[in-house]
Amino acid sequence: MSRLSVSQGAAVSVGAVLGTGVISLPALGAQVAGPASLVAWAALVLLSVPLAMTFAALGAQYPDAGGVSTYVRRAFGHRLATVVGWTFFFAVPVGAPAAGFMAGAYVAAAVGGGTTTVLLTTAGLIAAVTVMNALGLRVSGRVQLVLAATLATLLLVATVTALPHARLSNLEPFAPHGWTAIAPAAAVLVWGFAGWEAVTSLAGEFRRPGRDVPRATVIALVVVGVLYLGVAATSLATLGPATATTEAPLAELLARGFGGEVRVITAVVALMLTLGAMNAYFAGGAKLGAALARDGALPVWLARGSQAGEVPWRSLAVISGISTLSLVVAALLDLGTAQLVLVTVGAFVLVYVLGSAAAIRLLTRGTWAHRGAVVALVSSVVLLATIGVSLLWPLTIAVAALIYLRLRPSPSPVPNVDDPAARSQELAARR
């Protein structure tokens, strides 16, 4: 039976959080707040600590494929658990094209082809991560480890080689759009910090969840924090105002460090970053879908693969299919990356709010984990306030989830969610 090691689990978290953020977010943050966007970067890195450790504590204590949905079920009941489960499950297929578009833009810059190249690249990435996860978590986890190690090396090289060209004068004026621009910059940068909840659905795949999940999370926190702050600070200090105008800040860093044409190298980096992020989300999302079906929140046909070590083939196929459909719709309606990003971020922040609230009720009071959950909840509510109209998507999903429960009343949740035998008996009864 396949099991994730600490290093593989850390790599999954790094891939889920680092993802595509480092490709374009330094430029987007600079457009909104200039060099002061570094304050937003630092704030989000700090806020990630209690958020990540909260989900790590929940994953260690309740290692289940349902992830956040399981925690909310324990804390608040079946209906709200269904809402949060649907919100995450159906956010993944919408976020997949957005991530693919970011990588596709780099590929198009390297080989040409414009929109056609972007769409084909996105379709190829969706197919690739589907195959990776269909081969099982042992293959997927090892691939994720190789991707994370390679990417960390490349990003460190880009940062170190560009540092000699950095100038403090490039950081002046530090806040050209005023200090109040830091808040909207943070709202844009949230995309780069979504993902700490993704590994919770894989907690049961670790050899020793109680020990391994927190360790993997700490490693991921350090790696993500160092790389994000390093790339963002070096971009601003090296490129200056040009950071806000370039569509490929990472490519510019490599060009300053090595000189010459680096579009192909940057395209490869972008593809690897995106592949890692999408792989992590497809893995966690597929496991979650199977667990939701097991617990009556989705059709029971999808429940196969919810147990540790099993491949959730049917749930994975649904995520892959909806991702492809989302890509087609985005192409037909000419939806941009920014629109898809905001919709996806709105869903994930809502998941953070509900997951943190569940942690406050489930974790032992007076512990550091419980205190961290309180900070995580307050931080998530603040982030939620910055999302705006993009909350319409997760709210629509929430209504759909409640309608599903209303039209197709599900059996009561499995009484003992920690007992695999009870789950199997309940699932057999439903069939």
Coordinates of C-alpha atoms in Angstrom, one line a residue:
M1 CA 0.0 0.0 0.0
S2 CA 1.4 3.4 -1.0
R3 CA 2.5 5.8 1.7
L4 CA 3.8 9.4 1.6
S5 CA 7.1 10.1 3.3
V6 CA 7.7 13.4 5.2
S7 CA 9.8 14.7 2.2
Q8 CA 7.1 13.8 -0.3
G9 CA 4.4 15.3 1.8
A10 CA 6.4 18.5 2.1
A11 CA 6.9 18.5 -1.6
V12 CA 3.1 18.2 -2.2
S13 CA 2.5 21.2 0.1
V14 CA 5.2 23.2 -1.6
G15 CA 3.8 22.4 -5.0
A16 CA 0.2 23.3 -3.8
V17 CA 1.2 26.7 -2.3
L18 CA 4.2 27.8 -4.3
G19 CA 2.5 26.8 -7.5
T20 CA 2.1 29.5 -10.1
G21 CA 2.4 32.4 -7.7
V22 CA 6.1 32.9 -8.2
I23 CA 5.6 33.2 -12.0
S24 CA 3.5 36.3 -12.1
L25 CA 2.6 37.6 -8.7
P26 CA 5.7 39.7 -8.1
A27 CA 4.6 41.8 -11.1
L28 CA 0.9 42.0 -10.1
G29 CA 1.8 43.0 -6.5
A30 CA 4.2 45.7 -7.8
Q31 CA 1.4 47.1 -10.1
V32 CA -0.8 47.6 -7.1
A33 CA 1.6 48.8 -4.4
G34 CA 5.1 49.2 -5.9
P35 CA 8.0 48.1 -3.6
A36 CA 5.5 48.3 -0.6
S37 CA 4.1 45.1 -1.9
L38 CA 7.0 43.5 0.0
V39 CA 5.0 44.3 3.2
A40 CA 2.1 42.4 1.8
W41 CA 4.3 39.5 0.9
A42 CA 5.8 39.4 4.4
A43 CA 2.4 39.7 6.1
L44 CA 1.0 36.8 4.1
V45 CA 4.0 34.6 4.9
L46 CA 3.6 35.3 8.6
L47 CA -0.2 34.7 8.4
S48 CA 0.5 31.4 6.6
V49 CA 2.2 30.0 9.8
P50 CA -0.9 29.8 12.0
L51 CA -3.0 28.8 9.0
A52 CA -0.7 26.0 7.9
M53 CA -0.1 24.7 11.4
T54 CA -3.8 24.7 12.1
F55 CA -4.5 22.4 9.2
A56 CA -1.5 20.3 10.0
A57 CA -2.8 19.8 13.6
L58 CA -6.2 18.8 12.3
G59 CA -4.6 16.5 9.7
A60 CA -2.4 14.9 12.4
Q61 CA -5.3 14.4 14.8
Y62 CA -7.9 13.4 12.2
P63 CA -6.1 11.8 9.2
D64 CA -9.0 11.3 6.8
A65 CA -9.4 11.7 3.0
G66 CA -12.3 14.2 3.7
G67 CA -9.8 16.8 4.9
V68 CA -11.5 20.1 5.8
S69 CA -14.9 18.5 5.1
T70 CA -14.3 15.9 7.8
Y71 CA -13.2 18.6 10.4
V72 CA -16.3 20.7 9.7
R73 CA -18.5 17.6 10.0
R74 CA -17.1 16.8 13.4
A75 CA -17.5 20.4 14.5
F76 CA -20.7 21.6 12.9
G77 CA -22.5 18.7 11.3
H78 CA -23.3 17.1 8.0
R79 CA -24.8 20.0 6.1
L80 CA -22.0 22.5 6.6
A81 CA -19.5 19.8 5.9
T82 CA -21.2 19.2 2.6
V83 CA -21.0 22.9 1.8
V84 CA -17.3 23.2 2.5
G85 CA -16.6 19.9 0.7
W86 CA -18.4 21.0 -2.4
T87 CA -16.7 24.4 -2.2
F88 CA -13.2 22.9 -2.3
F89 CA -14.0 20.0 -4.7
F90 CA -15.6 22.3 -7.4
A91 CA -13.0 25.0 -7.0
V92 CA -10.2 22.8 -8.1
P93 CA -11.5 22.3 -11.7
V94 CA -12.0 26.1 -12.0
G95 CA -8.5 26.9 -10.7
A96 CA -6.9 24.4 -13.0
P97 CA -7.4 26.4 -16.2
A98 CA -6.2 29.6 -14.5
A99 CA -3.0 27.9 -13.4
G100 CA -2.6 26.4 -16.9
F101 CA -3.1 29.8 -18.5
M102 CA -0.2 31.3 -16.5
A103 CA 2.2 28.5 -17.6
G104 CA 0.8 28.7 -21.2
A105 CA 1.7 32.4 -21.4
Y106 CA 5.3 31.5 -20.8
V107 CA 5.3 28.7 -23.3
A108 CA 3.7 31.0 -25.9
A109 CA 6.4 33.6 -25.3
A110 CA 9.0 31.0 -25.9
V111 CA 7.6 29.2 -29.0
G112 CA 4.9 31.5 -30.3
G113 CA 1.4 30.5 -31.2
G114 CA -0.4 32.9 -28.9
T115 CA -3.8 31.9 -27.5
T116 CA -3.7 28.5 -29.3
T117 CA -0.4 27.6 -27.5
V118 CA -1.9 28.7 -24.1
L119 CA -5.0 26.5 -24.5
L120 CA -3.0 23.5 -25.8
T121 CA -0.5 23.8 -22.9
T122 CA -3.4 24.0 -20.4
A123 CA -5.1 20.9 -21.9
G124 CA -1.7 19.1 -21.8
L125 CA -1.2 19.9 -18.1
I126 CA -4.7 18.7 -17.2
A127 CA -4.0 15.4 -19.0
A128 CA -0.6 15.1 -17.4
V129 CA -1.7 15.5 -13.8
T130 CA -4.6 13.2 -14.4
V131 CA -2.3 10.4 -15.5
M132 CA 0.2 11.1 -12.7
N133 CA -2.5 10.6 -10.0
A134 CA -4.1 7.7 -11.8
L135 CA -0.8 5.9 -11.4
G136 CA -1.1 6.2 -7.7
L137 CA 0.3 8.3 -4.9
R138 CA 3.6 6.5 -4.8
V139 CA 4.4 7.7 -8.3
S140 CA 2.7 11.0 -7.7
G141 CA 4.5 11.7 -4.5
R142 CA 7.9 10.8 -5.9
V143 CA 7.3 13.0 -8.9
Q144 CA 6.2 15.8 -6.6
L145 CA 9.5 15.5 -4.6
V146 CA 11.6 15.7 -7.8
L147 CA 9.6 18.7 -9.0
A148 CA 9.9 20.5 -5.7
A149 CA 13.7 19.9 -5.4
T150 CA 14.3 21.0 -8.9
L151 CA 12.2 24.1 -8.7
A152 CA 13.7 25.2 -5.4
T153 CA 17.1 24.9 -6.9
L154 CA 16.2 26.9 -10.0
L155 CA 14.5 29.7 -8.0
L156 CA 17.5 30.0 -5.7
V157 CA 19.8 30.2 -8.7
A158 CA 17.7 32.9 -10.3
T159 CA 17.7 34.9 -7.1
V160 CA 21.4 34.5 -6.3
T161 CA 22.6 35.2 -9.8
A162 CA 20.4 38.4 -10.1
L163 CA 21.4 39.8 -6.6
P164 CA 24.6 41.5 -7.9
H165 CA 22.4 43.6 -10.1
A166 CA 20.1 44.7 -7.2
R167 CA 20.1 48.3 -6.2
L168 CA 18.4 49.9 -3.1
S169 CA 17.6 52.9 -5.2
N170 CA 15.2 50.7 -7.2
L171 CA 13.0 50.5 -4.1
E172 CA 12.4 54.2 -4.1
P173 CA 9.8 55.6 -3.8
F174 CA 8.8 52.7 -1.5
A175 CA 5.1 53.3 -1.5
P176 CA 4.3 55.2 -4.8
H177 CA 0.6 54.5 -4.5
G178 CA 0.4 55.2 -0.8
W179 CA 0.5 52.8 2.2
T180 CA -3.2 52.0 1.8
A181 CA -2.3 50.1 -1.5
I182 CA -0.8 47.3 0.6
A183 CA -4.2 45.8 1.5
P184 CA -5.4 45.4 -2.1
A185 CA -2.0 44.1 -3.0
A186 CA -2.4 41.4 -0.4
A187 CA -5.8 40.5 -1.9
V188 CA -4.1 39.9 -5.2
L189 CA -1.3 37.9 -3.6
V190 CA -3.7 35.6 -1.8
W191 CA -3.6 33.3 -4.9
G192 CA 0.0 32.5 -4.1
F193 CA -0.8 31.4 -0.6
A194 CA -3.8 29.2 -1.2
G195 CA -3.0 25.5 -0.8
W196 CA -2.3 24.8 2.9
E197 CA -5.5 22.9 3.1
A198 CA -4.8 20.6 0.1
V199 CA -2.5 18.2 2.0
T200 CA -5.1 17.5 4.7
S201 CA -7.1 15.2 2.4
L202 CA -3.8 13.2 2.0
A203 CA -3.1 13.0 5.7
G204 CA -4.2 9.4 5.8
E205 CA -1.6 8.6 3.2
F206 CA 1.3 9.4 5.5
R207 CA 3.1 6.6 7.3
R208 CA 2.6 8.2 10.7
P209 CA 0.2 11.1 10.3
G210 CA 0.5 12.4 13.8
R211 CA 4.2 13.0 13.4
D212 CA 4.7 13.3 9.7
V213 CA 2.0 15.9 8.8
P214 CA 3.3 18.6 11.1
R215 CA 6.9 18.0 10.1
A216 CA 6.1 18.1 6.4
T217 CA 4.1 21.4 7.0
V218 CA 7.1 23.0 8.8
I219 CA 9.4 22.2 6.0
A220 CA 7.0 23.5 3.4
L221 CA 6.5 26.8 5.4
V222 CA 10.2 27.4 5.4
V223 CA 10.7 26.6 1.8
V224 CA 7.7 28.6 0.6
G225 CA 8.5 31.6 2.8
V226 CA 12.2 31.8 1.7
L227 CA 11.5 31.4 -2.0
Y228 CA 8.5 33.8 -2.2
L229 CA 10.3 36.6 -0.2
G230 CA 13.6 36.0 -2.1
V231 CA 12.1 36.2 -5.6
A232 CA 9.8 39.1 -4.8
A233 CA 12.5 41.2 -3.1
T234 CA 15.1 40.4 -5.7
S235 CA 12.7 41.2 -8.5
L236 CA 11.9 44.6 -7.1
A237 CA 15.5 45.5 -6.2
T238 CA 16.9 44.3 -9.5
L239 CA 14.2 45.3 -12.0
G240 CA 12.9 48.4 -10.2
P241 CA 9.8 50.0 -11.8
A242 CA 10.0 47.5 -14.6
T243 CA 8.8 44.8 -12.2
A244 CA 5.3 46.2 -12.6
T245 CA 5.3 46.2 -16.4
T246 CA 6.8 42.9 -17.2
E247 CA 4.6 39.8 -17.6
A248 CA 7.5 37.5 -16.8
P249 CA 9.5 38.8 -13.8
L250 CA 11.2 35.4 -13.3
A251 CA 12.4 35.4 -16.9
E252 CA 13.8 38.9 -16.4
L253 CA 15.7 37.7 -13.3
L254 CA 17.2 34.9 -15.2
A255 CA 18.2 37.2 -18.0
R256 CA 19.9 39.6 -15.6
G257 CA 21.7 36.8 -13.9
F258 CA 22.8 34.8 -16.9
G259 CA 22.3 37.2 -19.9
G260 CA 21.0 36.1 -23.2
E261 CA 17.8 34.4 -24.2
V262 CA 16.1 32.6 -21.3
R263 CA 12.5 32.3 -22.5
V264 CA 12.8 28.5 -23.0
I265 CA 14.3 28.0 -19.6
T266 CA 11.6 30.2 -18.0
A267 CA 8.9 28.3 -19.9
V268 CA 10.2 25.0 -18.5
V269 CA 10.3 26.5 -14.9
A270 CA 6.7 27.8 -15.4
L271 CA 5.5 24.4 -16.6
M272 CA 7.2 22.6 -13.7
L273 CA 5.7 25.0 -11.1
T274 CA 2.2 24.6 -12.6
L275 CA 2.5 20.9 -12.9
G276 CA 3.4 20.6 -9.2
A277 CA 0.5 22.8 -8.1
M278 CA -2.1 21.1 -10.2
N279 CA -0.8 17.7 -9.2
A280 CA -1.2 18.5 -5.5
Y281 CA -4.7 19.8 -6.0
F282 CA -5.9 17.0 -8.2
A283 CA -4.6 14.5 -5.7
G284 CA -6.2 16.2 -2.7
G285 CA -9.4 17.0 -4.6
A286 CA -9.9 13.5 -5.9
K287 CA -9.5 12.0 -2.4
L288 CA -11.9 14.6 -1.1
G289 CA -14.5 13.7 -3.7
A290 CA -14.4 10.0 -2.8
A291 CA -14.7 10.9 0.9
L292 CA -17.7 13.1 0.3
A293 CA -19.4 10.3 -1.6
R294 CA -18.5 7.9 1.2
D295 CA -20.2 10.3 3.6
G296 CA -23.4 10.8 1.5
A297 CA -22.5 14.3 0.2
L298 CA -22.0 13.2 -3.4
P299 CA -23.3 10.2 -5.3
V300 CA -22.1 7.0 -3.7
W301 CA -20.7 5.9 -7.1
L302 CA -17.8 8.2 -6.5
A303 CA -16.8 6.6 -3.1
R304 CA -14.4 4.1 -4.4
G305 CA -10.8 5.0 -3.5
S306 CA -11.6 6.9 -0.3
Q307 CA -9.5 4.6 1.9
A308 CA -5.7 5.2 2.5
G309 CA -3.6 3.8 -0.3
E310 CA -6.4 3.5 -2.8
V311 CA -6.6 5.5 -6.1
P312 CA -10.0 7.4 -6.4
W313 CA -10.3 6.7 -10.1
R314 CA -13.9 7.9 -10.5
S315 CA -13.5 11.1 -8.4
L316 CA -10.3 11.9 -10.3
A317 CA -12.1 11.4 -13.6
V318 CA -14.8 13.8 -12.5
I319 CA -12.2 16.5 -11.6
S320 CA -10.4 16.0 -14.9
G321 CA -13.6 16.2 -16.9
I322 CA -14.9 19.3 -15.2
S323 CA -11.4 20.9 -15.6
T324 CA -11.5 20.2 -19.3
L325 CA -15.1 21.6 -19.5
S326 CA -14.0 24.7 -17.6
L327 CA -11.2 25.2 -20.1
V328 CA -13.6 25.0 -23.0
V329 CA -16.0 27.5 -21.4
A330 CA -13.1 29.9 -20.6
A331 CA -12.0 29.7 -24.2
L332 CA -15.4 30.2 -25.6
L333 CA -16.3 33.1 -23.3
D334 CA -12.7 34.6 -23.6
L335 CA -12.3 34.6 -19.8
G336 CA -9.0 35.9 -18.6
T337 CA -6.6 34.5 -16.0
A338 CA -7.5 37.2 -13.5
Q339 CA -11.2 36.3 -13.6
L340 CA -10.6 32.6 -12.9
V341 CA -8.1 33.4 -10.2
L342 CA -10.4 35.6 -8.2
V343 CA -13.3 33.1 -8.4
T344 CA -11.0 30.3 -7.2
V345 CA -9.5 32.4 -4.4
G346 CA -13.0 33.3 -3.1
A347 CA -13.8 29.6 -2.7
F348 CA -10.5 28.8 -1.0
V349 CA -10.7 31.6 1.5
L350 CA -14.2 30.5 2.5
V351 CA -12.8 27.0 3.1
Y352 CA -10.2 28.6 5.3
V353 CA -12.8 30.4 7.4
L354 CA -14.9 27.3 8.0
G355 CA -11.8 25.1 8.5
S356 CA -10.3 27.4 11.1
A357 CA -13.6 27.7 12.9
A358 CA -13.8 23.9 13.1
A359 CA -10.3 23.8 14.5
I360 CA -11.2 26.1 17.3
R361 CA -13.9 23.7 18.4
L362 CA -11.9 20.5 17.8
L363 CA -8.4 21.3 19.0
T364 CA -7.6 21.2 22.7
R365 CA -8.1 24.6 24.3
G366 CA -5.0 26.3 25.7
T367 CA -2.6 24.6 23.3
W368 CA -0.5 26.4 20.7
A369 CA -2.5 24.7 18.0
H370 CA -5.8 26.1 19.4
R371 CA -4.3 29.6 19.7
G372 CA -3.0 29.3 16.1
A373 CA -6.5 28.4 15.0
V374 CA -7.9 31.6 16.5
V375 CA -5.3 33.7 14.7
A376 CA -6.0 31.7 11.5
L377 CA -9.8 32.4 11.7
V378 CA -9.3 36.1 12.3
S379 CA -6.8 36.3 9.4
S380 CA -9.1 34.3 7.1
V381 CA -12.1 36.6 7.8
V382 CA -10.0 39.6 7.0
L383 CA -8.9 38.0 3.7
L384 CA -12.6 37.1 3.0
A385 CA -13.5 40.8 3.2
T386 CA -11.1 41.6 0.4
I387 CA -12.6 39.1 -2.1
G388 CA -15.7 41.1 -3.0
V389 CA -18.0 39.9 -5.8
S390 CA -15.9 36.8 -6.4
L391 CA -17.7 35.3 -3.4
L392 CA -20.7 34.7 -5.7
W393 CA -19.1 31.5 -7.0
P394 CA -18.6 29.7 -3.6
L395 CA -22.0 31.0 -2.5
T396 CA -23.5 29.4 -5.6
I397 CA -21.8 26.2 -4.8
A398 CA -23.0 26.3 -1.3
V399 CA -26.6 26.7 -2.4
A400 CA -26.2 23.8 -4.9
A401 CA -24.8 21.6 -2.1
L402 CA -27.9 22.3 0.1
I403 CA -30.2 21.7 -2.8
Y404 CA -28.5 18.4 -3.5
L405 CA -29.1 17.3 0.1
R406 CA -32.7 18.4 -0.1
L407 CA -33.5 16.6 -3.3
R408 CA -31.5 13.5 -2.5
P409 CA -31.6 13.0 1.2
S410 CA -28.5 11.1 2.2
P411 CA -28.1 8.6 4.9
S412 CA -26.7 9.8 8.2
P413 CA -22.9 10.2 8.2
V414 CA -20.9 7.2 9.3
P415 CA -21.1 7.2 13.2
N416 CA -17.4 6.6 13.7
V417 CA -15.4 8.2 11.0
D418 CA -12.2 6.8 12.4
D419 CA -13.3 3.2 11.9
P420 CA -12.7 1.8 8.4
A421 CA -14.9 -1.2 9.1
A422 CA -17.8 1.0 10.0
R423 CA -17.3 3.0 6.8
S424 CA -17.3 -0.2 4.7
Q425 CA -20.4 -1.5 6.3
E426 CA -22.2 1.9 5.9
L427 CA -21.1 2.1 2.2
A428 CA -22.3 -1.5 1.5
A429 CA -25.6 -0.6 3.1
R430 CA -26.1 2.4 0.9
R431 CA -25.4 0.3 -2.2

